[in-house]
Amino acid sequence: MTTTAGWLRRQLPGIVALGLMAAVFVVGNPRFASADERTELASAYKFTPMSVAMPGGFREQTIRKVNQDYKKINAWISSVGASIAMNDLDGDGLDNDLCIVDTRTDQVVVTPTPGERDKRYPAFTLTTGGLPMGHAMAPMGCAPGDFNEDGRMDLLVYYWGRTPIVHLRAPAATRLDAAAFPAAELVPNSGRTPYDGPVWNTNTATVADFDGDGHVDLHIGNYFRDGSPVLDHTMAGDVEMNDSLSRAFNGGHNHVFRWTGASANSVTFAKVEGVLDEDVSRGWDLGATSVDLDGDNLPELFLNMDFGPDRLLHNRSTPGNIRFALVEGSRDAFTPKSKTLGIDSFKGMGSDAADLNHDGLLDLFVSNITTPYGIQESNLHFLSTAKDQADLRRQFLAGHAPYEDRSGPLRTAWGGWNWDVKIEDFNNSGEQVITQAAGFVKGWVNRWAQLQELATANDIVTHSPLSWPVANEAADIAGQQPMVFFVKDGNGGYADISRELGLAVPIPSRGIATGDANGDGLIDFAVARQYGAPEFYLNESPSPGAFLGLRLRHEGGAGTPAAGALPAAGSPVIGAQVSVTTADGRRFLGRVDGGSGHSGKRAQTVHIGLGQNVTGPLKVRLTWRDRAGQAHSQDLQLTPGWHNLTLGSMAKEQ
């Protein structure tokens, strides 16, 4: 017996290890939906692909000209920039206008969504007027917002190679064209040609009222180090890659701009210094979400960092004083470090927020690289574990982020080389869908093996481009991966039905824009593809449920437009939140989003699917800040359908 006991003691570590391996296998290999089950799930949705009108006459490319030190990885350097936003740019009351960054031409294009009203204006490119430009610049994204508060939608375009440009819609514009969006600098510079202002390499931007003064501020997220001539093919050197594959803090500084004033034809923002700690500011930012999580009418800022930990910043600002505090999750013996919010090392590519489990709290979803036999990380499906918003706020103030990743059991961990993510109820069933852009570089030589070698490299060499594998025009790394469309499968998890819906186009995609383009109550979406044509998907889902749609606008604005001028749709109340309670006690949350994700921007309206057989009245609670920064909340009773409300000291239906 003693011998047996001694043998068991000696073998105990191995027995425990085998037990843990078996447990991990069971948890990490959940049951996936069968082909028949996916087909059945897909029967509740239908999307019709439609080509997007784009201007012609531009020379097309597949690879950008880059710094000579980046020549052997020019496809890698050229792998981002496709961007898309959906909004109401012409004031017709519908989110049927697109702002697209087309990486085939490096142009910023404004074009109508395809369909019944696609002849309102021809597609056109934004122009930079007399602003100084240069050969080492390329646009990376387009973020809509009413920046000068005149009730007309403006556009913020951000770049690699320079600071962002603001295009304010001209008050007297009689049609939508390039002249309707004159260009102005976000950051004042010398104005000389060639451009000699700050060289930023921006990959993401989000619009939110961070300090609670009633005016929208900006977060600008940069990738390569400030000053790096990434796209200057006449130069060699003065560039570098990330100094780690898991904790890289040598990227470009992130910047926060506070709104300071506006007129009919101008707006000013002041760059706020010292808002972000150095290691937060210099992460390699690929995505950002601004959203009020704890119910104090101040939006948190969630940054998604490539090659390092994502950062959740609790908002502790006061009017005129923007201040954030870093909050992080905690882990136990069964929670991997990279599954813990704020200390993960996955490649954060983009994020979104929604109440994914109907507990009245917003949850977070993060896109990562999840390619089997390539680089298998995991999407992060963070569910809040707080009791309510008050409890969440208490934990945030203590520096703790109470979120638990459930991507494995929920079967949302795996999808591909994922980028932008948008969470919407596409058939008004009352259940959210998680859709993701995917794919990296498309060529004809498989380079996964070399990339895997890089993934195991020592951090002391990763900063040098010489240490990176060849990734030129011929390279293919996840080049065939289609977008992802996760729906709840009825078995406690999710299933990807993108192939069953005809969404599995084998071209790398980057940004997803969502909105109801034709006002029928169904959310349509558009996809920006890297070195491919963008596509619009008209939602024609059969037997949709009821919905509540809210166009929430600030009081005041442009007033009556001049004779012949384009109408003004009103200034969206970015950050406003909506809670809906149906007669049977179900609760739903929505918000006016200023730009969450990677490079796709949803329309700045609220859409909430309610499910079948819901007629109302609905108990609706609104929370918002007015132009003076005063926080308000109001209870309303509304019927399903679209409603236009003006928010000042009170909410008034138009």
XYZ file of C-alpha atoms in Angstrom:
654
model
C 0.000 0.000 0.000
C 2.858 2.346 0.880
C 4.442 1.619 -2.478
C 1.162 2.372 -4.245
C 0.718 5.603 -2.300
C 4.263 6.662 -3.104
C 3.738 5.887 -6.770
C 0.556 7.963 -6.777
C 2.372 10.872 -5.141
C 5.110 10.695 -7.743
C 2.590 10.548 -10.575
C 0.287 13.239 -9.171
C 1.687 16.108 -11.301
C 1.154 14.060 -14.447
C -2.347 13.024 -13.386
C -3.273 16.644 -12.670
C -1.816 17.731 -16.018
C -3.809 15.080 -17.874
C -6.953 16.144 -16.036
C -6.393 19.771 -16.960
C -5.721 18.813 -20.588
C -8.950 16.837 -20.692
C -10.880 19.740 -19.174
C -9.365 22.209 -21.620
C -10.225 19.868 -24.494
C -13.846 19.671 -23.388
C -14.143 23.443 -22.890
C -12.102 24.354 -25.956
C -13.913 22.011 -28.331
C -17.592 22.779 -27.874
C -20.285 21.466 -30.156
C -20.610 23.446 -33.373
C -23.790 23.805 -35.395
C -24.210 21.275 -38.211
C -24.708 22.248 -41.849
C -28.443 21.621 -41.553
C -28.645 23.738 -38.401
C -26.753 26.594 -40.056
C -29.068 26.444 -43.060
C -32.081 26.643 -40.768
C -30.599 29.602 -38.898
C -29.832 31.362 -42.176
C -33.451 31.094 -43.308
C -34.312 34.000 -40.970
C -32.019 36.383 -42.899
C -31.579 37.548 -46.464
C -29.109 40.061 -47.903
C -28.913 41.152 -51.519
C -25.421 42.277 -52.595
C -25.333 45.490 -54.627
C -22.438 47.258 -56.315
C -21.458 50.663 -54.968
C -20.997 53.482 -57.489
C -17.404 54.740 -57.495
C -15.811 57.537 -59.526
C -13.555 56.523 -62.391
C -10.428 57.933 -63.949
C -7.988 56.978 -61.200
C -4.984 54.713 -61.566
C -5.493 51.603 -59.451
C -2.907 49.873 -57.288
C -2.598 46.747 -55.177
C 0.510 47.728 -53.198
C 1.479 51.176 -51.939
C 4.883 52.719 -52.398
C 6.630 52.458 -49.022
C 9.845 53.375 -47.244
C 12.740 51.428 -48.762
C 13.366 49.626 -45.457
C 9.838 48.205 -45.757
C 10.203 47.047 -49.367
C 10.251 43.311 -48.619
C 7.089 43.647 -46.487
C 5.288 46.189 -48.674
C 2.122 44.044 -48.767
C 2.073 44.001 -44.969
C 2.497 47.778 -44.826
C -0.243 48.092 -47.458
C -2.701 45.865 -45.580
C -4.838 48.572 -43.928
C -6.757 51.650 -44.970
C -10.008 50.368 -46.468
C -12.687 52.260 -44.546
C -16.425 52.880 -44.764
C -19.032 54.949 -42.922
C -22.805 55.160 -43.356
C -24.698 58.328 -42.466
C -27.098 61.030 -43.653
C -24.832 63.486 -45.438
C -27.386 65.269 -47.617
C -30.067 65.806 -44.958
C -32.804 63.724 -46.589
C -33.589 61.952 -43.306
C -32.117 58.589 -44.313
C -28.725 57.025 -43.612
C -28.168 56.416 -47.306
C -24.781 58.049 -47.901
C -21.383 56.355 -47.734
C -17.918 57.768 -47.088
C -15.339 55.271 -48.361
C -11.555 55.147 -48.345
C -10.674 53.170 -51.477
C -7.190 51.685 -51.130
C -7.105 50.899 -54.863
C -6.842 54.636 -55.570
C -6.084 56.150 -52.134
C -9.100 58.418 -52.592
C -11.884 59.354 -50.157
C -15.193 58.811 -51.924
C -18.697 59.994 -51.050
C -21.412 58.010 -52.800
C -25.089 57.123 -52.295
C -26.082 53.684 -51.130
C -27.424 51.582 -54.027
C -31.196 51.313 -54.385
C -34.209 53.465 -55.040
C -32.548 56.821 -54.243
C -29.101 56.231 -55.715
C -29.474 58.962 -58.383
C -29.482 61.874 -55.925
C -25.897 62.766 -56.837
C -22.962 61.120 -58.633
C -20.142 59.601 -56.598
C -17.306 62.073 -55.997
C -13.952 62.301 -54.240
C -13.204 64.691 -51.418
C -10.538 67.239 -52.263
C -8.026 68.869 -49.929
C -8.143 72.284 -51.608
C -5.079 74.356 -50.874
C -3.955 72.321 -47.867
C -0.358 71.099 -48.142
C -0.092 67.465 -49.196
C 2.722 65.187 -50.298
C 3.584 61.919 -52.013
C 4.084 60.082 -48.693
C 0.451 60.262 -47.547
C -2.612 58.048 -47.794
C -6.080 58.308 -46.216
C -6.970 55.625 -43.668
C -10.477 56.415 -42.486
C -13.515 58.656 -42.518
C -15.453 59.564 -39.343
C -18.742 61.501 -39.661
C -19.936 64.009 -37.071
C -21.536 67.439 -36.813
C -18.374 69.107 -35.590
C -19.428 72.762 -35.890
C -22.945 72.059 -34.552
C -24.877 73.562 -37.443
C -27.076 70.516 -37.968
C -25.172 69.355 -41.054
C -23.050 66.219 -41.100
C -19.307 66.828 -41.529
C -16.452 64.401 -42.217
C -13.125 63.865 -40.436
C -10.547 62.125 -42.661
C -7.405 60.725 -41.064
C -4.161 59.721 -42.747
C -0.818 58.047 -42.683
C 1.759 60.771 -43.304
C -0.029 63.849 -41.899
C -2.558 65.072 -39.341
C -6.327 64.667 -39.949
C -8.426 66.965 -42.145
C -11.911 68.243 -41.268
C -14.445 68.659 -44.084
C -17.328 70.860 -42.878
C -20.439 70.702 -45.036
C -20.965 74.146 -46.501
C -24.216 75.792 -45.297
C -25.057 77.147 -48.751
C -24.329 73.925 -50.663
C -27.125 73.164 -53.117
C -25.950 69.679 -53.987
C -23.660 67.020 -52.608
C -20.291 67.287 -54.336
C -16.654 68.022 -53.477
C -17.378 71.755 -53.157
C -19.903 70.985 -50.412
C -17.081 69.717 -48.146
C -14.222 72.266 -48.057
C -11.124 71.109 -46.219
C -9.545 72.540 -43.062
C -6.757 71.374 -40.766
C -7.555 69.703 -37.455
C -4.041 70.574 -36.241
C -2.765 74.014 -37.310
C 0.587 73.847 -39.126
C 2.753 76.101 -41.255
C 0.626 75.472 -44.323
C 3.647 75.254 -46.598
C 3.870 72.898 -49.588
C 5.250 70.306 -49.402
C 3.641 69.505 -46.085
C 5.937 70.033 -43.103
C 3.508 69.585 -40.218
C 3.437 66.662 -37.763
C 3.685 63.243 -39.398
C 1.110 60.929 -37.851
C 0.154 57.457 -38.964
C -3.470 57.221 -37.838
C -5.512 54.017 -38.021
C -8.612 54.817 -35.989
C -10.702 57.684 -34.657
C -13.782 57.967 -32.496
C -16.112 60.878 -31.751
C -17.573 61.392 -28.239
C -18.261 64.038 -25.606
C -15.470 62.934 -23.285
C -15.606 65.817 -20.791
C -19.398 66.115 -20.581
C -19.594 69.742 -21.709
C -22.195 69.042 -24.395
C -19.787 69.139 -27.366
C -18.113 66.238 -29.167
C -14.413 65.616 -28.681
C -12.080 63.362 -30.665
C -9.782 60.428 -30.035
C -7.121 59.933 -32.710
C -5.384 56.534 -32.561
C -1.970 56.262 -34.224
C -0.059 53.158 -35.272
C 3.554 53.697 -36.415
C 5.765 56.066 -34.427
C 5.098 59.781 -34.880
C 7.376 61.172 -37.575
C 7.939 57.809 -39.291
C 8.093 58.278 -43.090
C 6.263 54.987 -43.648
C 4.992 55.832 -47.137
C 8.007 57.813 -48.365
C 9.526 55.591 -51.049
C 12.335 58.101 -51.615
C 13.729 57.417 -48.148
C 15.455 54.519 -46.419
C 15.440 54.297 -42.651
C 13.925 56.214 -39.745
C 11.252 53.522 -39.477
C 10.770 50.513 -37.245
C 8.324 47.756 -36.419
C 6.846 46.856 -33.042
C 9.360 46.210 -30.272
C 7.431 43.137 -29.102
C 4.745 40.791 -30.377
C 2.882 40.917 -27.070
C 3.867 44.120 -25.220
C 4.779 46.721 -27.836
C 4.798 50.322 -26.623
C 6.771 52.044 -29.390
C 3.863 53.002 -31.634
C 2.612 56.486 -32.410
C 1.082 58.572 -29.648
C -2.683 58.521 -29.305
C -4.233 61.981 -29.027
C -7.381 63.414 -27.458
C -8.826 66.673 -28.786
C -11.329 68.789 -26.845
C -13.904 70.871 -28.707
C -13.303 74.567 -28.006
C -15.511 76.479 -30.428
C -17.245 76.670 -33.785
C -18.887 78.972 -36.295
C -20.876 78.436 -39.460
C -17.701 77.689 -41.412
C -15.146 76.593 -38.821
C -14.467 74.471 -35.768
C -11.555 74.391 -33.331
C -10.267 71.546 -31.213
C -7.441 71.765 -28.680
C -5.072 68.847 -28.250
C -5.145 67.824 -24.579
C -1.737 66.882 -23.225
C -1.119 64.225 -20.590
C -4.508 62.522 -20.861
C -3.023 59.086 -21.526
C -0.090 57.435 -19.782
C 2.892 56.877 -22.073
C 2.526 53.098 -22.362
C -1.205 53.516 -23.102
C -0.639 56.329 -25.568
C 2.068 54.472 -27.486
C 0.329 51.181 -28.061
C -0.206 50.183 -31.700
C -3.822 51.300 -31.961
C -6.025 49.536 -34.542
C -9.469 50.085 -33.038
C -11.413 52.015 -30.435
C -14.856 52.093 -28.842
C -16.252 55.071 -26.945
C -19.290 54.137 -24.846
C -20.765 54.964 -21.442
C -20.625 51.670 -19.557
C -21.418 52.752 -15.985
C -24.331 55.128 -16.610
C -22.790 58.485 -15.625
C -23.220 60.059 -19.084
C -19.452 60.078 -19.606
C -18.129 57.662 -22.267
C -15.391 55.216 -21.433
C -12.652 54.723 -24.034
C -11.699 51.168 -25.001
C -8.502 50.968 -27.086
C -7.624 47.871 -29.140
C -3.881 47.509 -29.479
C -2.017 45.374 -31.969
C 0.920 43.524 -30.364
C -0.145 44.365 -26.834
C -2.857 44.616 -24.211
C -6.165 46.313 -24.936
C -6.847 49.281 -22.639
C -10.149 50.114 -20.953
C -10.121 53.697 -19.664
C -12.723 54.738 -17.108
C -13.906 58.286 -17.728
C -13.444 60.604 -14.723
C -13.681 63.897 -16.599
C -15.359 67.172 -15.710
C -16.323 69.901 -18.201
C -13.143 71.318 -19.688
C -10.961 68.680 -18.012
C -10.617 65.291 -19.731
C -9.299 62.585 -17.426
C -9.209 58.787 -17.701
C -8.107 56.030 -15.320
C -6.938 52.602 -16.476
C -9.046 49.667 -15.238
C -8.132 46.011 -15.671
C -9.700 42.617 -15.197
C -8.535 39.988 -12.715
C -7.712 36.345 -13.352
C -7.746 33.070 -11.512
C -5.933 29.772 -12.028
C -8.278 28.803 -14.843
C -8.191 32.122 -16.754
C -5.320 32.632 -19.213
C -3.635 35.998 -19.093
C -4.646 36.732 -22.675
C -8.295 36.131 -21.802
C -8.184 38.865 -19.154
C -9.286 42.364 -20.075
C -6.440 44.840 -20.028
C -3.538 42.403 -19.629
C -4.029 40.330 -22.780
C -1.371 40.010 -25.474
C -3.567 39.211 -28.468
C -3.654 41.335 -31.624
C -6.571 43.647 -30.850
C -8.006 44.704 -34.218
C -11.347 46.324 -33.328
C -14.220 46.244 -30.842
C -17.886 47.011 -30.275
C -20.272 47.198 -27.318
C -23.790 45.797 -26.842
C -25.894 44.042 -24.224
C -25.236 40.505 -25.420
C -26.969 38.620 -22.590
C -29.971 40.860 -21.743
C -28.789 41.739 -18.223
C -29.091 45.499 -18.704
C -25.320 46.052 -18.952
C -23.249 46.640 -22.062
C -20.701 43.971 -22.902
C -17.577 44.190 -25.104
C -16.430 42.143 -28.095
C -12.878 42.283 -29.472
C -11.648 40.985 -32.846
C -8.333 39.118 -32.927
C -6.378 36.722 -35.170
C -8.005 33.288 -34.910
C -6.700 31.187 -37.804
C -6.272 27.410 -37.192
C -2.845 26.124 -38.247
C -1.816 29.758 -38.700
C -1.975 31.973 -35.631
C -4.708 30.771 -33.305
C -5.467 33.423 -30.767
C -9.090 34.138 -29.885
C -11.792 36.716 -30.279
C -12.723 38.062 -26.858
C -16.394 37.973 -25.852
C -16.351 39.955 -22.603
C -19.567 39.723 -20.583
C -19.999 42.067 -17.629
C -20.192 40.332 -14.241
C -21.318 43.433 -12.322
C -24.718 43.446 -10.610
C -25.814 46.741 -12.154
C -24.366 50.049 -13.332
C -23.852 51.309 -9.775
C -21.837 48.205 -8.927
C -19.903 48.559 -12.174
C -19.051 52.166 -11.314
C -17.851 51.181 -7.831
C -15.559 48.553 -9.320
C -14.259 50.949 -11.975
C -13.411 53.485 -9.267
C -11.438 50.749 -7.524
C -9.496 50.077 -10.739
C -11.229 46.783 -11.546
C -12.938 45.874 -14.826
C -15.487 43.123 -14.034
C -15.650 41.297 -17.368
C -15.268 37.613 -18.151
C -14.366 36.240 -21.565
C -16.898 33.610 -22.718
C -15.824 33.276 -26.343
C -14.934 29.579 -26.027
C -18.199 28.248 -24.555
C -20.217 30.631 -26.734
C -18.297 29.527 -29.852
C -17.367 33.038 -30.937
C -13.640 32.561 -30.309
C -12.803 31.476 -33.854
C -13.392 33.286 -37.118
C -10.217 34.167 -39.007
C -7.850 37.122 -39.226
C -10.563 39.431 -37.923
C -10.766 43.223 -38.077
C -13.819 45.426 -37.724
C -16.783 44.156 -35.682
C -20.355 45.420 -35.625
C -23.110 44.097 -33.351
C -26.645 44.601 -34.696
C -30.070 42.944 -34.685
C -30.426 42.395 -38.425
C -33.861 40.741 -38.450
C -35.446 42.469 -35.430
C -35.618 39.171 -33.565
C -34.521 40.722 -30.277
C -31.148 38.937 -30.521
C -27.884 40.560 -31.565
C -25.698 39.350 -34.423
C -21.912 39.738 -34.293
C -20.428 40.363 -37.721
C -16.713 40.765 -38.466
C -14.485 41.746 -41.359
C -11.698 39.229 -42.005
C -8.636 38.328 -44.098
C -5.143 39.805 -44.380
C -3.174 39.899 -47.667
C -4.214 38.143 -50.859
C -1.548 36.705 -53.162
C -0.458 33.337 -54.497
C 2.460 32.241 -52.237
C 1.443 30.870 -48.832
C 3.485 32.675 -46.163
C 1.908 31.244 -43.013
C 4.996 29.160 -42.148
C 7.273 32.194 -42.181
C 4.770 34.196 -40.157
C 4.676 31.447 -37.546
C 8.461 31.696 -37.260
C 8.107 35.415 -36.607
C 5.473 34.712 -33.950
C 8.079 32.762 -31.962
C 10.852 35.308 -32.444
C 12.615 37.039 -29.577
C 11.277 40.511 -28.827
C 14.736 42.045 -29.179
C 14.640 41.577 -32.968
C 11.016 42.242 -33.919
C 11.465 46.022 -34.157
C 13.723 45.600 -37.217
C 12.009 45.147 -40.606
C 14.934 42.870 -41.524
C 13.654 40.301 -39.019
C 10.280 40.027 -40.737
C 9.452 37.429 -43.389
C 8.951 38.441 -46.994
C 5.408 39.759 -47.456
C 5.271 41.323 -50.895
C 2.626 41.323 -53.613
C 2.921 37.552 -54.086
C 2.350 36.753 -50.409
C -0.902 35.173 -49.306
C -1.736 35.211 -45.603
C -5.409 34.586 -44.849
C -6.175 36.006 -48.284
C -9.231 33.806 -48.863
C -10.953 34.362 -45.548
C -14.569 35.610 -45.718
C -16.334 37.837 -43.232
C -18.019 36.315 -40.168
C -21.734 36.423 -39.265
C -22.329 34.992 -35.770
C -25.979 34.326 -34.809
C -27.326 32.646 -31.679
C -27.863 28.965 -32.448
C -30.500 28.044 -29.850
C -28.065 25.707 -28.068
C -26.432 28.254 -25.786
C -23.893 29.514 -28.291
C -23.374 31.085 -31.690
C -22.908 29.804 -35.236
C -21.219 31.496 -38.204
C -23.683 31.445 -41.131
C -21.816 33.766 -43.505
C -21.468 31.063 -46.173
C -25.139 30.125 -45.989
C -26.045 33.802 -46.506
C -23.772 34.288 -49.508
C -21.447 36.619 -47.595
C -18.359 34.429 -47.968
C -16.549 36.548 -50.570
C -12.867 35.437 -50.553
C -11.413 38.966 -50.534
C -9.904 40.515 -47.387
C -12.282 43.003 -45.789
C -11.580 45.726 -43.230
C -14.536 47.949 -42.331
C -18.265 47.354 -41.851
C -20.777 50.215 -41.843
C -24.352 49.632 -40.671
C -27.575 51.616 -40.894
C -31.125 51.584 -42.238
C -30.549 53.071 -45.681
C -34.154 52.954 -46.947
C -36.100 53.471 -43.708
C -37.788 50.056 -43.717
C -36.644 49.211 -40.188
C -34.068 46.610 -41.281
C -30.363 47.297 -40.778
C -28.391 47.187 -44.026
C -24.618 47.099 -44.137
C -21.699 47.933 -46.407
C -18.225 46.391 -46.469
C -14.880 48.012 -47.316
C -12.436 45.540 -48.855
C -8.667 45.885 -48.969
C -7.751 46.300 -52.646
C -11.217 45.215 -53.697
C -14.465 46.944 -54.565
C -16.747 47.877 -51.655
C -20.138 46.193 -51.520
C -23.531 47.112 -50.122
C -25.885 44.472 -48.685
C -29.565 45.338 -48.777
C -31.401 43.662 -45.896
C -34.468 41.773 -47.140
C -34.855 39.395 -44.208
C -38.191 37.523 -44.294
C -40.672 37.838 -41.430
C -38.741 40.387 -39.357
C -39.915 41.328 -35.891
C -40.855 44.749 -34.598
C -38.277 47.459 -33.932
C -37.818 50.843 -32.333
C -35.782 53.356 -34.312
C -34.808 56.744 -32.882
C -33.235 59.694 -34.642
C -32.076 61.770 -31.658
C -31.077 65.338 -32.500
C -29.863 68.275 -30.406
C -32.166 71.221 -29.929
C -31.367 74.141 -32.204
C -29.049 73.711 -35.180
C -29.236 75.087 -38.679
C -32.841 76.218 -38.757
C -34.429 76.762 -42.159
C -31.871 76.333 -44.972
C -31.386 79.066 -47.551
C -33.433 78.824 -50.723
C -32.133 75.943 -52.827
C -29.626 74.769 -50.183
C -29.477 71.181 -49.023
C -31.516 70.501 -45.871
C -29.891 69.890 -42.500
C -30.848 66.671 -40.755
C -29.915 67.982 -37.302
C -27.017 67.289 -34.989
C -27.013 63.721 -33.566
C -26.798 63.434 -29.779
C -23.727 61.223 -29.749
C -23.543 59.238 -26.526
C -27.272 59.281 -25.802
C -28.473 55.925 -24.469
C -31.852 54.223 -24.759
C -33.412 51.531 -22.589
C -36.588 49.847 -23.873
C -38.870 47.615 -21.812
C -41.565 45.613 -23.599
C -44.938 44.613 -22.134
C -43.617 41.148 -21.282
C -40.749 42.643 -19.245
C -37.854 42.179 -21.681
C -35.260 44.961 -21.675
C -33.125 46.201 -24.556
C -30.320 48.769 -24.756
C -29.183 51.051 -27.566
C -26.939 54.076 -28.049
C -25.916 56.777 -30.506
C -22.432 55.630 -31.486
C -19.707 58.079 -32.486
C -17.559 55.443 -34.157
C -16.693 52.036 -32.705
C -14.683 49.284 -34.349
C -11.685 49.315 -36.667
C -12.451 51.235 -39.875
C -16.235 50.978 -40.183
C -18.651 53.552 -38.737
C -22.331 52.833 -38.079
C -25.065 55.400 -38.640
C -25.608 57.771 -35.696
C -29.135 56.607 -34.942
C -30.573 54.065 -32.490
C -32.084 50.811 -33.751
C -33.427 48.157 -31.378
C -35.009 44.892 -32.546
C -37.902 43.763 -30.357
C -38.963 40.350 -31.668
C -42.261 39.107 -33.015
C -45.756 40.245 -32.009
C -44.686 43.426 -30.225
C -47.098 46.304 -30.780
C -46.487 48.614 -27.833
C -46.694 50.908 -26.111
C -43.032 50.580 -25.210
C -41.506 51.954 -22.031
C -38.529 53.976 -23.230
C -35.963 55.675 -21.013
C -33.613 58.207 -22.587
C -30.417 59.582 -21.043
C -28.368 62.351 -22.670
C -26.434 65.578 -22.209
C -27.677 68.832 -23.712
C -25.484 71.449 -25.349
C -24.786 73.045 -21.953
C -23.463 69.732 -20.644
C -26.432 69.146 -18.354
C -27.335 65.465 -17.941
C -30.979 64.494 -18.433
C -33.139 61.398 -18.298
C -36.746 61.039 -19.372
C -39.301 58.241 -19.578
C -41.505 58.030 -22.668
C -44.058 55.679 -24.127
C -43.507 55.051 -27.825
C -44.907 52.707 -30.422
C -42.621 50.510 -32.542
C -41.196 52.118 -35.668
C -39.079 55.159 -36.459
C -39.339 58.330 -34.347
C -37.598 61.716 -34.645
C -36.886 63.338 -31.276
C -35.268 66.640 -30.368
C -33.319 66.591 -27.093
C -32.768 69.758 -25.077
C -33.832 70.028 -21.458
C -36.633 67.646 -22.496
C -37.229 65.139 -25.272
C -39.756 66.289 -27.854
C -41.061 64.247 -30.755
C -41.077 66.067 -34.068
